[in-house]
Amino acid sequence: MNTYTKPKTIIVIFGATGDLAKRKLFPSIYQLFKKEQISEDFAVVGVARRPLTNEDFRQNVVSSVSEVAKETEGLENFSNHFYYHPFDVTNTASYQELNHLLSTLDETYNTEGNRIFYLAMAPEFFGTIAEHLKKEGLTKTKGYTRLVIEKPFGHNHPSAQQLNKQIRQAFKEDQIYRIDHYLGKEMVQNIEVIRFANAIFEPLWNNRFISNIQITSSETLGVEDRGGYYEKSGAIRDMVQNHMLQMVSLLAMEPPIKLTTEEIRSEKIKVLRALRPVDETNLDEYFVRGQYGPGTMNGENVKGYREENNVNPESITETYVAGKLMIDNFRWAGVPFYIRTGKRMTTKSTKIVVQFKDIPMNLYYKKGVNEPIQNPNLLVIHIQPDEGITLHLNVRKSGQETQTTPVKLDFSNNSIDGINTPEAYERLIYDCIRGDATNFTHWDEVSLSWNFVDPISAVWESQITTDFPNYPAGSMGPKAADDLLATNGDHWWAVSELEK
Ligand code: BG6
């Protein structure tokens, strides 16, 4: 497809009255419209149970965009492209009526039969909707039809496989866009560029020069109103199976032959295939789980996880995971990839630290220390809230011939304000409209990730006794996570040490 022509399409959002649509999708589509990345030839059809009129729906769109957008120029005109269709997921007639509406809009907006079906609703309906879309002829148009599907993609490997089978009956793999919103983040997309567009990193990017890689994605929020979902998910399914493993695969993959979707995905898949399996025989060596108890955050007392709404008071669901991943291939043999993520931690931050090995012999002293010790070189990729990269080097301490002092070479990307901002979605929606699936997850990636995670959750769910809660809200997680690294002689780099 010629990427210079502005795409024309109808986007059908299932779950259009939900939170995701309001907070992310409407504002993102608005940005694309404002930046003229999509043409005037577009329409959005909101689908949900509630009986709203087009006017009500447009009003919702205007108010959600106004809440997040700094300027709202052209918003009225933009909202006139939105239509609402009250809908019952299991009712055949609903699909037929929707099809009729889409055909009419196709003529009005000249969208050439292009349709995107965006499933932003409860995952139990994903399969049913996909099947009905095909059965009732909504996928039969003269243009393209694509399915965008939000997480969670299944609950484990068998359920993901079942869901995949259902949606594959209606859509081919290359029509399916599985969202992992981390892949839409600016600095996650930058990982490949940092690695493959700079001569200085790639030669060192292996087990000869890298000591370990750490990925921390910490959150300050608790589970909020998602207790029901989270109880069944826990941090391993909510964050590790998708976002964390995706970042690992981008950091560890071989350079693709070309920057095409297929080539990049195929390299990422190889990384996931090389992950050393973890199960009941070695779990304690590789993974630590945690659950937050009551604590203090910003001077305020906050509840423990077990006191949250819709959470079992004796819950053994983990709200924190730390892991040591080994990638058993030629490049990475022996290099631990440490990951950690959790709710109610000290700070909201996602950072990647690439720690280089010590130099063979250190001739210099660190300031104030008589022994020759060195600060390892670090490459820090700041994903959020700040965006950029920092390289930690050692330089001569002024006037001290044998002493060094650490310095940071810093690049700041134009930081976007706020966290989990619509920008990630904006990029992903745009990619989908243009037919670029690179930053979406292929079924093989989803499948391999579940295969890695399933044995871990199986063990945790079967061990009823835990020391939970084992970290207070407002801390960086349980002590066991420090021990996990200490056994290798490593330690977590604190966010404060990594600040620019
Ligand atoms: C989502 C998880 O996928 O990612 C949430 O379901 C989590 O529990 C969120 O809070 C984190 O995203 P971000 O972009 O704020 O780091």
Coordinates of C-alpha atoms and ligand atoms in Angstrom, one line a residue:
M1 CA 0.0 0.0 0.0
N2 CA 1.2 3.5 -0.8
T3 CA 1.8 5.0 2.6
Y4 CA 1.7 8.6 1.2
T5 CA -2.0 8.4 0.4
K6 CA -4.0 9.2 3.5
P7 CA -5.8 6.1 4.6
K8 CA -9.6 5.9 4.4
T9 CA -11.4 3.6 6.6
I10 CA -14.3 2.8 8.9
I11 CA -13.3 1.9 12.5
V12 CA -15.9 -0.1 14.4
I13 CA -15.3 0.0 18.1
F14 CA -16.9 -2.7 20.2
G15 CA -17.1 -1.5 23.7
A16 CA -17.4 2.1 22.7
T17 CA -18.9 3.2 26.0
G18 CA -16.0 1.7 28.0
D19 CA -13.0 3.2 29.6
L20 CA -10.4 2.3 27.0
A21 CA -12.5 4.0 24.2
K22 CA -12.9 7.1 26.3
R23 CA -9.4 7.4 27.6
K24 CA -7.3 6.2 24.7
L25 CA -9.1 5.5 21.5
F26 CA -11.2 8.7 20.9
P27 CA -8.3 11.0 21.8
S28 CA -5.9 9.0 19.6
I29 CA -8.1 9.0 16.6
Y30 CA -8.6 12.7 17.2
Q31 CA -4.8 13.3 17.1
L32 CA -4.5 11.4 13.9
F33 CA -7.3 13.5 12.4
K34 CA -5.8 16.8 13.6
K35 CA -2.4 15.9 12.3
E36 CA -4.1 15.0 9.0
Q37 CA -2.7 11.5 9.1
I38 CA -6.1 10.2 8.2
S39 CA -8.2 11.7 5.5
E40 CA -11.6 13.3 5.9
D41 CA -12.9 10.0 4.5
F42 CA -13.3 8.1 7.7
A43 CA -16.1 7.2 10.1
V44 CA -16.1 5.6 13.5
V45 CA -19.0 3.4 14.6
G46 CA -19.3 2.9 18.3
V47 CA -21.0 -0.3 19.3
A48 CA -22.1 -1.2 22.8
R49 CA -25.2 -2.4 24.7
R50 CA -26.4 1.0 26.0
P51 CA -29.1 2.7 24.0
L52 CA -27.4 5.9 22.9
T53 CA -28.2 8.2 20.0
N54 CA -25.6 9.4 17.6
E55 CA -25.8 12.8 19.4
D56 CA -25.2 11.3 22.8
F57 CA -22.3 9.4 21.5
R58 CA -20.7 12.4 19.8
Q59 CA -21.1 14.3 23.0
N60 CA -19.2 11.5 24.8
V61 CA -16.5 11.7 22.2
V62 CA -16.2 15.5 22.5
S63 CA -16.0 15.3 26.3
S64 CA -13.4 12.5 26.4
V65 CA -11.2 14.3 23.9
S66 CA -11.5 17.6 25.7
E67 CA -10.3 16.0 28.9
V68 CA -7.0 15.0 27.5
A69 CA -6.3 17.2 24.4
K70 CA -4.6 20.5 24.9
E71 CA -6.3 22.1 21.9
T72 CA -9.6 21.0 20.6
E73 CA -9.6 22.6 17.2
G74 CA -12.0 21.0 14.7
L75 CA -13.4 18.7 17.4
E76 CA -17.0 19.3 16.4
N77 CA -16.3 18.4 12.8
F78 CA -14.3 15.4 14.0
S79 CA -17.2 14.1 16.2
N80 CA -19.6 14.3 13.3
H81 CA -17.7 11.3 11.8
F82 CA -18.9 9.2 14.8
Y83 CA -22.0 7.0 14.7
Y84 CA -23.5 4.8 17.4
H85 CA -25.1 1.4 17.0
P86 CA -26.7 -0.2 20.1
F87 CA -25.8 -3.9 20.0
D88 CA -26.3 -7.3 21.5
V89 CA -23.2 -9.4 20.9
T90 CA -25.1 -12.7 20.5
N91 CA -27.9 -11.4 18.4
T92 CA -27.6 -12.1 14.7
A93 CA -29.9 -9.2 13.7
S94 CA -27.6 -6.8 15.5
Y95 CA -24.8 -7.8 13.1
Q96 CA -27.0 -7.5 10.0
E97 CA -28.1 -4.0 11.1
L98 CA -24.5 -3.1 11.7
N99 CA -23.5 -4.3 8.3
H100 CA -26.2 -2.2 6.7
L101 CA -25.0 0.9 8.6
L102 CA -21.4 0.2 7.5
S103 CA -22.4 -0.1 3.8
T104 CA -24.3 3.2 4.0
L105 CA -21.3 4.9 5.7
D106 CA -19.0 3.4 3.2
E107 CA -20.8 5.3 0.4
T108 CA -21.1 8.5 2.4
Y109 CA -17.4 8.6 3.3
N110 CA -16.0 6.8 0.3
T111 CA -14.1 4.4 2.5
E112 CA -13.6 1.8 -0.3
G113 CA -14.9 -1.1 1.8
N114 CA -12.1 -0.8 4.4
R115 CA -13.2 -1.8 7.8
I116 CA -11.3 -2.2 11.1
F117 CA -13.1 -4.0 13.9
Y118 CA -11.6 -3.0 17.2
L119 CA -12.5 -5.2 20.1
A120 CA -12.2 -3.1 23.2
M121 CA -14.4 -5.0 25.5
A122 CA -14.7 -8.1 27.8
P123 CA -12.5 -10.8 26.3
E124 CA -15.1 -13.5 26.7
F125 CA -16.9 -12.1 23.7
F126 CA -13.9 -11.8 21.4
G127 CA -14.5 -15.2 19.8
T128 CA -18.3 -14.8 19.4
I129 CA -17.9 -11.4 17.8
A130 CA -15.3 -12.6 15.3
E131 CA -17.4 -15.6 14.3
H132 CA -20.5 -13.5 13.8
L133 CA -18.7 -10.9 11.8
K134 CA -17.8 -13.5 9.3
K135 CA -21.1 -15.3 9.3
E136 CA -23.2 -12.2 8.8
G137 CA -21.0 -11.0 5.9
L138 CA -19.4 -8.0 7.6
T139 CA -15.9 -9.2 6.6
K140 CA -16.9 -9.5 3.0
T141 CA -16.1 -6.2 1.4
K142 CA -14.1 -4.9 -1.6
G143 CA -11.6 -3.3 0.7
Y144 CA -9.5 -4.7 3.6
T145 CA -11.0 -5.9 6.9
R146 CA -8.8 -6.1 10.0
L147 CA -9.4 -7.2 13.6
V148 CA -7.8 -5.3 16.4
I149 CA -7.9 -7.2 19.7
E150 CA -7.1 -6.0 23.1
K151 CA -5.5 -8.0 25.9
P152 CA -5.9 -10.3 27.7
F153 CA -5.4 -12.7 24.8
G154 CA -6.5 -15.7 26.8
H155 CA -5.8 -16.6 30.3
N156 CA -3.3 -19.4 29.7
H157 CA -2.1 -21.3 26.6
P158 CA -5.2 -23.5 26.1
S159 CA -7.6 -20.6 26.4
A160 CA -5.5 -18.4 24.1
Q161 CA -5.3 -21.2 21.6
Q162 CA -9.1 -21.7 21.7
L163 CA -9.6 -17.9 21.2
N164 CA -7.1 -17.9 18.4
K165 CA -8.9 -20.8 16.7
Q166 CA -12.2 -18.9 16.9
I167 CA -10.9 -15.6 15.5
R168 CA -8.8 -17.5 12.8
Q169 CA -12.1 -18.9 11.4
A170 CA -13.0 -15.3 10.5
F171 CA -9.7 -13.6 10.0
K172 CA -6.3 -14.6 8.6
E173 CA -3.2 -14.1 10.7
D174 CA -2.2 -11.1 8.7
Q175 CA -5.6 -9.5 9.3
I176 CA -5.3 -9.8 13.1
Y177 CA -3.7 -7.0 15.1
R178 CA -3.1 -8.1 18.7
I179 CA -2.4 -5.1 20.8
D180 CA 0.4 -4.8 23.3
H181 CA 0.4 -1.2 24.1
Y182 CA 4.0 -1.3 25.2
L183 CA 5.0 -1.8 21.6
G184 CA 3.4 1.6 20.8
K185 CA 5.7 3.4 23.3
E186 CA 8.2 5.7 21.7
M187 CA 11.2 4.4 23.6
V188 CA 10.2 0.7 23.2
Q189 CA 10.1 1.4 19.4
N190 CA 13.5 3.0 19.8
I191 CA 15.2 -0.2 21.1
E192 CA 15.7 -1.5 17.6
V193 CA 17.1 1.8 16.4
I194 CA 19.5 2.2 19.3
R195 CA 20.8 -1.3 18.6
F196 CA 20.8 -1.4 14.9
A197 CA 21.5 2.1 13.8
N198 CA 24.6 2.7 16.0
A199 CA 27.9 1.1 15.3
I200 CA 29.0 1.3 18.9
F201 CA 26.4 -0.9 20.6
E202 CA 25.8 -3.9 18.4
P203 CA 29.4 -5.3 18.5
L204 CA 29.1 -5.2 22.3
W205 CA 25.6 -6.6 22.5
N206 CA 26.4 -10.1 23.6
N207 CA 27.7 -12.3 26.4
R208 CA 31.3 -11.2 25.9
F209 CA 30.6 -7.7 27.0
I210 CA 27.2 -7.5 28.7
S211 CA 27.0 -8.6 32.3
N212 CA 23.2 -8.5 32.7
I213 CA 20.2 -6.6 31.5
Q214 CA 17.5 -5.3 33.9
I215 CA 14.0 -4.3 33.1
T216 CA 11.9 -2.6 35.8
S217 CA 8.3 -1.6 35.2
S218 CA 7.0 -0.3 38.5
E219 CA 3.7 1.2 39.2
T220 CA 2.4 3.3 42.1
L221 CA -1.2 2.5 41.6
G222 CA -2.9 -0.5 43.3
V223 CA -5.5 -2.6 41.5
E224 CA -8.1 0.1 41.8
D225 CA -11.5 -1.1 40.5
R226 CA -10.0 -4.1 38.7
G227 CA -9.8 -6.5 41.6
G228 CA -12.1 -9.0 39.9
Y229 CA -10.0 -9.2 36.8
Y230 CA -6.7 -9.0 38.7
E231 CA -7.5 -11.8 41.1
K232 CA -7.5 -14.2 38.2
S233 CA -4.6 -12.6 36.4
G234 CA -1.9 -11.5 38.8
A235 CA 1.2 -9.7 37.7
I236 CA 2.6 -12.6 35.8
R237 CA -0.3 -12.7 33.3
D238 CA -1.1 -9.0 33.5
M239 CA 2.5 -7.7 32.8
V240 CA 5.0 -10.5 32.3
Q241 CA 3.3 -12.6 29.7
N242 CA 3.0 -9.7 27.4
H243 CA 4.8 -6.4 28.0
M244 CA 7.9 -7.6 29.8
L245 CA 8.5 -10.5 27.5
Q246 CA 8.0 -8.3 24.5
M247 CA 10.7 -5.9 25.8
V248 CA 13.0 -8.9 26.4
S249 CA 12.6 -10.1 22.9
L250 CA 13.3 -6.7 21.4
L251 CA 16.5 -6.4 23.4
A252 CA 17.7 -9.9 22.7
M253 CA 16.7 -10.6 19.1
E254 CA 19.2 -10.9 16.3
P255 CA 19.4 -8.1 13.8
P256 CA 16.6 -8.8 11.3
I257 CA 17.6 -9.1 7.6
K258 CA 15.2 -6.3 6.8
L259 CA 12.9 -4.1 8.8
T260 CA 9.8 -5.9 7.6
T261 CA 7.1 -7.3 9.9
E262 CA 7.9 -10.9 9.1
E263 CA 11.6 -10.6 9.6
I264 CA 11.3 -8.7 12.9
R265 CA 8.7 -11.0 14.2
S266 CA 10.6 -14.1 13.2
E267 CA 13.7 -12.8 15.2
K268 CA 11.5 -12.1 18.3
I269 CA 10.0 -15.5 18.1
K270 CA 13.4 -17.1 18.1
V271 CA 14.2 -15.3 21.4
L272 CA 11.0 -16.6 23.0
R273 CA 11.9 -20.1 21.8
A274 CA 15.3 -19.9 23.5
L275 CA 14.0 -18.9 26.9
R276 CA 15.1 -21.4 29.5
P277 CA 11.9 -23.1 30.8
V278 CA 11.0 -22.6 34.4
D279 CA 8.8 -25.1 36.3
E280 CA 8.3 -26.6 39.7
T281 CA 11.8 -28.1 39.7
N282 CA 13.7 -24.7 39.3
L283 CA 11.1 -22.0 40.0
D284 CA 12.7 -20.7 43.2
E285 CA 16.0 -20.2 41.5
Y286 CA 14.4 -18.0 38.8
F287 CA 11.3 -16.3 40.1
V288 CA 10.0 -14.4 43.1
R289 CA 6.5 -13.3 43.7
G290 CA 5.1 -10.6 46.0
Q291 CA 1.9 -9.1 47.2
Y292 CA 1.6 -5.6 48.7
G293 CA 0.4 -5.1 52.2
P294 CA -0.8 -1.8 53.7
G295 CA 1.7 1.0 53.6
T296 CA 2.3 4.7 53.1
M297 CA 2.5 6.5 49.8
N298 CA 3.1 10.2 49.6
G299 CA 2.4 10.5 53.3
E300 CA -1.0 8.7 53.0
N301 CA -1.9 5.3 54.4
V302 CA -3.0 3.0 51.6
K303 CA -4.7 -0.4 51.8
G304 CA -3.1 -3.7 51.3
Y305 CA -4.1 -5.8 48.3
R306 CA -6.2 -8.2 50.4
E307 CA -8.3 -5.2 51.5
E308 CA -9.0 -4.0 48.0
N309 CA -12.5 -4.3 46.5
N310 CA -13.4 -7.6 44.9
V311 CA -10.3 -9.2 46.3
N312 CA -10.3 -12.3 48.5
P313 CA -9.1 -11.4 52.0
E314 CA -6.8 -14.4 51.8
S315 CA -5.8 -13.9 48.2
I316 CA -2.6 -15.5 47.1
T317 CA -2.6 -13.5 43.8
E318 CA 0.8 -11.9 43.2
T319 CA 0.9 -8.1 42.6
Y320 CA 4.7 -8.3 42.1
V321 CA 7.0 -10.5 40.1
A322 CA 10.8 -10.6 39.7
G323 CA 12.4 -13.0 37.5
K324 CA 15.8 -14.1 36.1
L325 CA 15.4 -15.1 32.5
M326 CA 18.1 -17.0 30.7
I327 CA 18.2 -17.1 26.9
D328 CA 19.9 -20.2 25.9
N329 CA 21.4 -19.2 22.6
F330 CA 24.9 -18.4 21.3
R331 CA 24.6 -14.7 21.9
W332 CA 23.2 -14.7 25.4
A333 CA 24.4 -17.8 27.1
G334 CA 25.2 -16.9 30.7
V335 CA 23.7 -13.4 30.7
P336 CA 20.7 -13.0 33.0
F337 CA 17.8 -10.8 31.9
Y338 CA 16.3 -9.6 35.2
I339 CA 12.8 -8.4 35.1
R340 CA 10.6 -6.9 37.8
T341 CA 7.2 -5.4 37.8
G342 CA 4.6 -4.6 40.5
K343 CA 1.8 -2.5 41.8
R344 CA 2.0 0.0 44.7
M345 CA 5.7 0.4 44.3
T346 CA 7.7 3.5 45.2
T347 CA 7.6 5.1 41.9
K348 CA 6.0 4.8 38.4
S349 CA 8.8 4.1 36.1
T350 CA 9.8 1.8 33.3
K351 CA 13.5 1.6 32.6
I352 CA 15.9 -0.8 30.9
V353 CA 19.5 -1.0 32.2
V354 CA 22.1 -2.7 30.1
Q355 CA 25.1 -3.4 32.4
F356 CA 28.4 -3.9 30.7
K357 CA 31.0 -6.2 32.1
D358 CA 33.9 -4.8 34.1
I359 CA 37.0 -4.0 32.3
P360 CA 39.7 -6.7 32.6
M361 CA 41.9 -4.7 35.0
N362 CA 41.1 -1.4 36.7
L363 CA 43.9 1.0 37.1
Y364 CA 41.9 3.7 38.7
Y365 CA 40.3 4.5 42.0
K366 CA 36.9 5.7 42.7
K367 CA 36.7 9.0 44.6
G368 CA 37.0 8.4 48.4
V369 CA 37.8 4.7 48.1
N370 CA 41.3 3.2 48.4
E371 CA 40.6 0.0 46.6
P372 CA 40.4 0.0 42.8
I373 CA 36.7 -0.3 42.2
Q374 CA 34.8 0.7 39.2
N375 CA 31.5 1.9 38.2
P376 CA 30.3 -0.4 35.4
N377 CA 29.2 1.2 32.2
L378 CA 25.5 1.3 31.9
L379 CA 23.2 2.0 29.0
V380 CA 19.9 3.1 30.4
I381 CA 16.8 3.3 28.2
H382 CA 14.2 5.4 29.9
I383 CA 10.8 4.3 28.7
Q384 CA 8.5 6.3 31.0
P385 CA 7.7 8.7 32.4
D386 CA 10.8 10.4 31.1
E387 CA 12.0 9.2 27.7
G388 CA 15.6 9.0 26.5
I389 CA 18.9 7.2 26.9
T390 CA 21.7 7.7 29.3
L391 CA 25.2 6.3 29.0
H392 CA 27.1 5.9 32.3
L393 CA 30.9 6.4 31.8
N394 CA 33.9 7.1 34.0
V395 CA 36.1 10.1 33.5
R396 CA 39.1 11.5 35.3
K397 CA 38.4 13.2 38.5
S398 CA 39.8 16.7 38.1
G399 CA 43.3 17.1 39.6
Q400 CA 43.4 13.4 40.7
E401 CA 45.5 11.3 38.4
T402 CA 44.4 8.0 39.7
Q403 CA 40.8 8.7 40.6
T404 CA 37.7 8.5 38.4
T405 CA 34.3 9.9 38.7
P406 CA 31.1 8.7 37.0
V407 CA 29.4 10.9 34.4
K408 CA 26.2 10.4 32.5
L409 CA 25.8 11.2 28.8
D410 CA 22.2 12.0 28.4
F411 CA 19.7 12.2 25.6
S412 CA 16.2 13.2 26.4
N413 CA 13.4 12.5 24.0
N414 CA 10.7 15.2 23.9
S415 CA 8.9 13.9 26.9
I416 CA 5.2 13.5 26.7
D417 CA 3.4 14.5 29.8
G418 CA 1.4 11.9 31.6
I419 CA 1.8 8.1 31.7
N420 CA 0.2 5.6 29.4
T421 CA -0.8 8.6 27.3
P422 CA -2.8 8.1 24.1
E423 CA 0.4 8.4 22.0
A424 CA 1.1 4.7 22.1
Y425 CA -2.4 4.0 20.9
E426 CA -2.2 6.8 18.4
R427 CA 0.8 5.1 16.8
L428 CA -0.8 1.6 16.9
I429 CA -4.1 2.7 15.4
Y430 CA -2.2 4.5 12.7
D431 CA -0.1 1.4 12.0
C432 CA -3.2 -0.7 11.8
I433 CA -4.9 1.7 9.4
R434 CA -1.8 1.5 7.2
G435 CA -1.6 -2.2 7.4
D436 CA 1.7 -2.4 9.3
A437 CA 1.5 -5.2 11.9
T438 CA 5.1 -5.0 13.1
N439 CA 4.2 -3.5 16.5
F440 CA 1.5 -6.0 17.2
T441 CA 2.0 -9.5 18.5
H442 CA 1.9 -12.5 16.2
W443 CA 0.2 -15.6 17.4
D444 CA 3.5 -17.5 17.7
E445 CA 4.7 -14.8 20.2
V446 CA 1.6 -15.1 22.2
S447 CA 1.7 -18.8 22.2
L448 CA 5.4 -19.0 23.3
S449 CA 4.9 -16.5 26.0
W450 CA 2.0 -18.4 27.5
N451 CA 4.0 -21.6 27.3
F452 CA 6.7 -19.9 29.3
V453 CA 4.4 -18.4 31.9
D454 CA 1.9 -21.2 32.4
P455 CA 4.1 -23.5 34.4
I456 CA 5.1 -20.6 36.7
S457 CA 1.5 -19.7 37.4
A458 CA 0.5 -23.3 37.8
V459 CA 3.1 -23.8 40.6
W460 CA 2.1 -20.5 42.3
E461 CA -1.6 -21.3 42.2
S462 CA -1.0 -24.7 43.7
Q463 CA 1.1 -23.4 46.6
I464 CA -1.6 -22.1 48.9
T465 CA 0.7 -21.1 51.7
T466 CA 2.6 -17.9 51.0
D467 CA 4.3 -15.2 53.1
F468 CA 1.9 -12.7 51.6
P469 CA 1.7 -9.8 52.0
N470 CA 5.5 -9.6 51.7
Y471 CA 6.1 -6.0 50.7
P472 CA 4.5 -2.8 52.0
A473 CA 2.8 -0.5 49.6
G474 CA 5.3 2.2 48.7
S475 CA 8.3 0.0 48.6
M476 CA 10.3 -1.6 45.8
G477 CA 9.1 -5.1 46.4
P478 CA 10.1 -8.1 48.6
K479 CA 13.6 -8.7 49.8
A480 CA 13.7 -12.0 48.1
A481 CA 13.9 -10.1 44.8
D482 CA 17.3 -8.7 45.9
D483 CA 18.5 -12.1 46.9
L484 CA 17.6 -13.4 43.4
L485 CA 20.3 -11.1 41.9
A486 CA 22.7 -11.3 44.8
T487 CA 23.2 -15.0 44.1
N488 CA 24.8 -14.0 40.8
G489 CA 26.7 -11.1 42.5
D490 CA 24.4 -8.6 40.9
H491 CA 22.0 -6.0 42.3
W492 CA 19.0 -4.0 41.1
W493 CA 19.9 -0.5 40.0
A494 CA 17.7 1.8 42.0
V495 CA 15.6 4.2 40.0
S496 CA 17.3 7.1 41.9
E497 CA 20.7 6.0 40.7
L498 CA 19.5 6.0 37.1
E499 CA 17.8 9.4 37.1
K500 CA 19.2 11.7 34.5
Ligands
BG6_1 C1 -1.8 -3.0 31.4 C2 -2.1 -3.7 32.7 O1 -1.6 -3.9 30.4 O2 -0.6 -2.2 31.6 C3 -2.3 -2.8 33.8 O3 -3.3 -4.5 32.5 C4 -1.0 -1.9 34.0 O4 -2.5 -3.5 35.1 C5 -0.7 -1.2 32.6 O5 -1.3 -0.9 34.9 C6 0.6 -0.5 32.7 O6 0.7 0.2 31.5 P1 1.6 1.5 31.5 O7 1.6 2.0 30.1 O8 1.0 2.5 32.5 O9 3.0 1.1 32.0

